[in-house]
mmCIF file of C-alpha atoms in Angstrom:
data_model
loop_
_atom_site.group_PDB
_atom_site.id
_atom_site.type_symbol
_atom_site.label_atom_id
_atom_site.label_comp_id
_atom_site.label_asym_id
_atom_site.label_seq_id
_atom_site.Cartn_x
_atom_site.Cartn_y
_atom_site.Cartn_z
ATOM 1 C CA UNK A 1 0.000 0.000 0.000
ATOM 2 C CA UNK A 2 1.595 3.299 -1.055
ATOM 3 C CA UNK A 3 1.804 6.452 1.037
ATOM 4 C CA UNK A 4 -1.202 8.082 -0.632
ATOM 5 C CA UNK A 5 -3.376 5.043 0.028
ATOM 6 C CA UNK A 6 -2.200 4.835 3.623
ATOM 7 C CA UNK A 7 -2.843 8.516 4.195
ATOM 8 C CA UNK A 8 -6.321 8.203 2.715
ATOM 9 C CA UNK A 9 -7.092 5.252 4.978
ATOM 10 C CA UNK A 10 -6.217 7.215 8.106
ATOM 11 C CA UNK A 11 -7.860 10.360 6.786
ATOM 12 C CA UNK A 12 -11.092 8.370 6.774
ATOM 13 C CA UNK A 13 -10.821 7.683 10.520
ATOM 14 C CA UNK A 14 -9.715 11.142 11.656
ATOM 15 C CA UNK A 15 -13.102 12.738 12.293
ATOM 16 C CA UNK A 16 -14.027 10.359 15.111
ATOM 17 C CA UNK A 17 -10.563 9.384 16.343
ATOM 18 C CA UNK A 18 -10.696 11.550 19.469
ATOM 19 C CA UNK A 19 -13.887 9.825 20.592
ATOM 20 C CA UNK A 20 -11.746 6.830 21.612
ATOM 21 C CA UNK A 21 -10.372 7.990 24.986
ATOM 22 C CA UNK A 22 -8.065 4.978 25.222
ATOM 23 C CA UNK A 23 -5.495 6.674 22.985
ATOM 24 C CA UNK A 24 -5.278 9.702 25.276
ATOM 25 C CA UNK A 25 -4.766 7.493 28.305
ATOM 26 C CA UNK A 26 -1.959 5.587 26.571
ATOM 27 C CA UNK A 27 -0.235 8.878 25.738
ATOM 28 C CA UNK A 28 -0.457 9.930 29.389
ATOM 29 C CA UNK A 29 1.115 6.654 30.493
ATOM 30 C CA UNK A 30 3.996 7.104 28.076
ATOM 31 C CA UNK A 31 4.781 10.655 29.144
ATOM 32 C CA UNK A 32 4.254 10.484 32.906
ATOM 33 C CA UNK A 33 7.632 8.936 33.960
ATOM 34 C CA UNK A 34 9.818 10.964 31.577
ATOM 35 C CA UNK A 35 12.309 13.549 32.874
ATOM 36 C CA UNK A 36 11.323 17.221 32.709
ATOM 37 C CA UNK A 37 12.544 19.996 30.443
ATOM 38 C CA UNK A 38 13.748 18.108 27.382
ATOM 39 C CA UNK A 39 14.965 20.255 24.522
ATOM 40 C CA UNK A 40 13.380 18.348 21.639
ATOM 41 C CA UNK A 41 10.551 15.806 21.811
ATOM 42 C CA UNK A 42 9.646 13.850 18.673
ATOM 43 C CA UNK A 43 6.132 12.420 18.417
ATOM 44 C CA UNK A 44 6.180 9.675 15.801
ATOM 45 C CA UNK A 45 2.903 9.086 13.931
ATOM 46 C CA UNK A 46 1.162 11.639 16.124
ATOM 47 C CA UNK A 47 -2.372 11.057 14.809
ATOM 48 C CA UNK A 48 -4.550 13.723 16.397
ATOM 49 C CA UNK A 49 -1.737 14.771 18.722
ATOM 50 C CA UNK A 50 -2.481 13.043 22.028
ATOM 51 C CA UNK A 51 1.174 12.305 22.834
ATOM 52 C CA UNK A 52 2.442 15.642 21.536
ATOM 53 C CA UNK A 53 0.049 17.523 23.790
ATOM 54 C CA UNK A 54 0.789 15.226 26.735
ATOM 55 C CA UNK A 55 4.496 15.988 26.255
ATOM 56 C CA UNK A 56 3.882 19.678 26.991
ATOM 57 C CA UNK A 57 3.613 18.862 30.699
ATOM 58 C CA UNK A 58 7.353 18.011 30.566
ATOM 59 C CA UNK A 59 7.997 21.678 29.718
ATOM 60 C CA UNK A 60 10.005 20.943 26.561
ATOM 61 C CA UNK A 61 11.664 23.611 24.450
ATOM 62 C CA UNK A 62 9.962 22.228 21.372
ATOM 63 C CA UNK A 63 7.991 19.282 20.034
ATOM 64 C CA UNK A 64 7.971 17.968 16.468
ATOM 65 C CA UNK A 65 4.893 15.879 15.642
ATOM 66 C CA UNK A 66 4.719 14.047 12.314
ATOM 67 C CA UNK A 67 1.941 12.038 10.694
ATOM 68 C CA UNK A 68 1.172 10.729 7.236
ATOM 69 C CA UNK A 69 -2.486 11.779 7.403
ATOM 70 C CA UNK A 70 -3.385 15.410 6.668
ATOM 71 C CA UNK A 71 -6.839 14.897 8.170
ATOM 72 C CA UNK A 72 -5.382 13.552 11.423
ATOM 73 C CA UNK A 73 -3.082 16.575 11.659
ATOM 74 C CA UNK A 74 -5.982 18.891 10.926
ATOM 75 C CA UNK A 75 -7.746 17.449 13.962
ATOM 76 C CA UNK A 76 -4.548 17.859 15.989
ATOM 77 C CA UNK A 77 -3.904 21.468 15.041
ATOM 78 C CA UNK A 78 -7.529 22.420 15.657
ATOM 79 C CA UNK A 79 -6.802 21.866 19.363
ATOM 80 C CA UNK A 80 -3.589 23.910 19.393
ATOM 81 C CA UNK A 81 -5.075 27.281 20.332
ATOM 82 C CA UNK A 82 -6.430 25.788 23.541
ATOM 83 C CA UNK A 83 -3.799 23.154 24.365
ATOM 84 C CA UNK A 84 -0.598 24.740 23.002
ATOM 85 C CA UNK A 85 -1.077 28.513 23.162
ATOM 86 C CA UNK A 86 2.692 29.081 23.155
ATOM 87 C CA UNK A 87 3.089 27.203 19.894
ATOM 88 C CA UNK A 88 5.760 24.780 21.089
ATOM 89 C CA UNK A 89 4.536 22.002 18.801
ATOM 90 C CA UNK A 90 5.480 21.933 15.120
ATOM 91 C CA UNK A 91 3.119 19.793 13.056
ATOM 92 C CA UNK A 92 4.392 18.173 9.854
ATOM 93 C CA UNK A 93 2.638 15.992 7.280
ATOM 94 C CA UNK A 94 4.764 13.134 6.024
ATOM 95 C CA UNK A 95 6.075 9.641 6.748
ATOM 96 C CA UNK A 96 7.045 9.229 10.409
ATOM 97 C CA UNK A 97 9.863 6.813 9.557
ATOM 98 C CA UNK A 98 12.373 8.214 9.017
ATOM 99 C CA UNK A 99 11.608 11.190 11.228
ATOM 100 C CA UNK A 100 12.629 14.530 9.657
ATOM 101 C CA UNK A 101 15.162 15.265 12.390
ATOM 102 C CA UNK A 102 18.991 15.129 12.434
ATOM 103 C CA UNK A 103 20.974 12.300 14.003
ATOM 104 C CA UNK A 104 21.284 12.607 17.781
ATOM 105 C CA UNK A 105 18.954 15.600 17.933
ATOM 106 C CA UNK A 106 16.154 14.396 20.213
ATOM 107 C CA UNK A 107 15.894 14.032 23.969
ATOM 108 C CA UNK A 108 12.626 12.071 23.813
ATOM 109 C CA UNK A 109 10.907 9.943 21.178
ATOM 110 C CA UNK A 110 7.235 9.106 21.692
ATOM 111 C CA UNK A 111 5.178 6.637 19.692
ATOM 112 C CA UNK A 112 1.651 6.079 20.989
ATOM 113 C CA UNK A 113 -0.687 3.486 19.481
ATOM 114 C CA UNK A 114 1.166 3.432 16.155
ATOM 115 C CA UNK A 115 4.027 0.899 16.192
ATOM 116 C CA UNK A 116 1.766 -1.788 14.714
ATOM 117 C CA UNK A 117 1.611 0.319 11.544
ATOM 118 C CA UNK A 118 5.300 1.301 11.476
ATOM 119 C CA UNK A 119 7.051 -2.000 12.138
ATOM 120 C CA UNK A 120 10.475 -2.924 13.492
ATOM 121 C CA UNK A 121 12.200 -0.584 11.036
ATOM 122 C CA UNK A 122 11.169 2.252 13.346
ATOM 123 C CA UNK A 123 13.588 1.229 16.083
ATOM 124 C CA UNK A 124 16.716 1.910 14.028
ATOM 125 C CA UNK A 125 15.404 5.376 13.206
ATOM 126 C CA UNK A 126 14.642 6.071 16.866
ATOM 127 C CA UNK A 127 18.214 5.061 17.759
ATOM 128 C CA UNK A 128 19.416 7.441 15.054
ATOM 129 C CA UNK A 129 17.490 10.526 16.178
ATOM 130 C CA UNK A 130 17.976 10.110 19.933
ATOM 131 C CA UNK A 131 21.018 11.533 21.655
ATOM 132 C CA UNK A 132 22.933 9.154 23.947
ATOM 133 C CA UNK A 133 20.849 8.878 27.106
ATOM 134 C CA UNK A 134 17.732 10.054 25.313
ATOM 135 C CA UNK A 135 14.468 8.426 26.260
ATOM 136 C CA UNK A 136 12.130 6.290 24.180
ATOM 137 C CA UNK A 137 8.507 5.671 25.143
ATOM 138 C CA UNK A 138 6.184 3.598 22.983
ATOM 139 C CA UNK A 139 3.127 1.403 23.218
ATOM 140 C CA UNK A 140 2.628 -1.839 21.343
ATOM 141 C CA UNK A 141 -0.386 -4.050 20.804
ATOM 142 C CA UNK A 142 -0.621 -7.607 22.092
ATOM 143 C CA UNK A 143 -0.053 -10.354 19.561
ATOM 144 C CA UNK A 144 -2.649 -12.408 21.436
ATOM 145 C CA UNK A 145 -5.418 -9.841 20.919
ATOM 146 C CA UNK A 146 -4.533 -7.743 17.870
ATOM 147 C CA UNK A 147 -6.771 -8.734 14.981
ATOM 148 C CA UNK A 148 -6.657 -6.114 12.219
ATOM 149 C CA UNK A 149 -9.357 -6.356 9.593
ATOM 150 C CA UNK A 150 -10.249 -4.905 6.238
ATOM 151 C CA UNK A 151 -7.912 -2.373 4.661
ATOM 152 C CA UNK A 152 -6.021 -1.919 7.919
ATOM 153 C CA UNK A 153 -4.795 -5.521 7.774
ATOM 154 C CA UNK A 154 -2.907 -4.701 4.561
ATOM 155 C CA UNK A 155 -1.106 -1.897 6.395
ATOM 156 C CA UNK A 156 0.357 -4.039 9.203
ATOM 157 C CA UNK A 157 4.089 -4.621 8.579
ATOM 158 C CA UNK A 158 5.506 -8.097 8.358
ATOM 159 C CA UNK A 159 8.855 -7.308 10.003
ATOM 160 C CA UNK A 160 7.613 -7.314 13.597
ATOM 161 C CA UNK A 161 6.253 -10.020 15.885
ATOM 162 C CA UNK A 162 3.844 -8.499 18.362
ATOM 163 C CA UNK A 163 4.514 -9.421 22.000
ATOM 164 C CA UNK A 164 2.246 -11.508 24.175
ATOM 165 C CA UNK A 165 3.689 -10.517 27.565
ATOM 166 C CA UNK A 166 5.758 -7.775 29.223
ATOM 167 C CA UNK A 167 9.062 -9.589 28.655
ATOM 168 C CA UNK A 168 8.466 -9.884 24.933
ATOM 169 C CA UNK A 169 7.450 -6.221 24.781
ATOM 170 C CA UNK A 170 10.690 -5.208 26.503
ATOM 171 C CA UNK A 171 12.673 -7.432 24.148
ATOM 172 C CA UNK A 172 11.560 -5.334 21.181
ATOM 173 C CA UNK A 173 13.595 -2.427 22.545
ATOM 174 C CA UNK A 174 16.440 -4.501 23.963
ATOM 175 C CA UNK A 175 17.010 -6.313 20.672
ATOM 176 C CA UNK A 176 17.153 -2.936 18.930
ATOM 177 C CA UNK A 177 20.031 -1.887 21.197
ATOM 178 C CA UNK A 178 18.210 0.172 23.806
ATOM 179 C CA UNK A 179 19.124 -0.119 27.498
ATOM 180 C CA UNK A 180 17.345 0.310 30.852
ATOM 181 C CA UNK A 181 14.190 -1.109 29.288
ATOM 182 C CA UNK A 182 10.983 -1.494 31.277
ATOM 183 C CA UNK A 183 7.649 -2.804 30.021
ATOM 184 C CA UNK A 184 4.275 -3.253 31.621
ATOM 185 C CA UNK A 185 0.713 -3.969 30.657
ATOM 186 C CA UNK A 186 -1.568 -0.940 30.774
ATOM 187 C CA UNK A 187 -5.263 -1.797 31.123
ATOM 188 C CA UNK A 188 -8.096 0.663 30.740
ATOM 189 C CA UNK A 189 -11.778 0.164 31.449
ATOM 190 C CA UNK A 190 -13.520 1.949 28.610
ATOM 191 C CA UNK A 191 -17.239 2.620 28.266
ATOM 192 C CA UNK A 192 -17.839 -0.566 26.275
ATOM 193 C CA UNK A 193 -14.923 -2.925 26.970
ATOM 194 C CA UNK A 194 -11.609 -3.439 28.718
ATOM 195 C CA UNK A 195 -8.620 -2.385 26.599
ATOM 196 C CA UNK A 196 -4.955 -3.101 27.180
ATOM 197 C CA UNK A 197 -1.594 -2.469 25.571
ATOM 198 C CA UNK A 198 2.074 -2.778 26.479
ATOM 199 C CA UNK A 199 3.820 0.414 27.568
ATOM 200 C CA UNK A 200 7.587 0.388 27.107
ATOM 201 C CA UNK A 201 10.259 2.862 28.251
ATOM 202 C CA UNK A 202 13.897 2.642 27.259
ATOM 203 C CA UNK A 203 17.105 4.651 26.997
ATOM 204 C CA UNK A 204 19.362 5.192 23.995
ATOM 205 C CA UNK A 205 22.933 4.004 24.697
#
């Protein structure tokens, strides 16, 4: 599936994306343990900006949020006047891998609810953009529960095996060369069902 087709697929989901509060909660879980006052935070495949906006509580100097879907970013930027009045977040339409940021430039990389569409290739790019000691925070779906359907199934990369427990989730980062890796299962009781994902934090060597 080419970039235009992928963008169109996510454009079609943008209008109602924020109605799913699970994504906001995942973003909060990713950001909450990170150190304050980073210079540059990168939000990979930002969608409607949940993680980018959550990152503002860290008091960063700047945030770069990238997504393939113009409609998703339109939803994200519509919230900027209220949630980012200082304009710390730069929004950019385009592929999130590779991120449009120089080698060793980032203090934090965030990827919320998107790794299952990016694949294992993302980890090498995150190693590239993070400075030594920079922090990575991502969520990843469970291989035991993730059942993509329809057009979305065509978009799931084949280069990643989704974890079924915390140890396997941590191993995704460890095998990519990250250190000080922690992983845990985050469970959220939504209005209609219980949702869960793995939340992983790691450090660039």
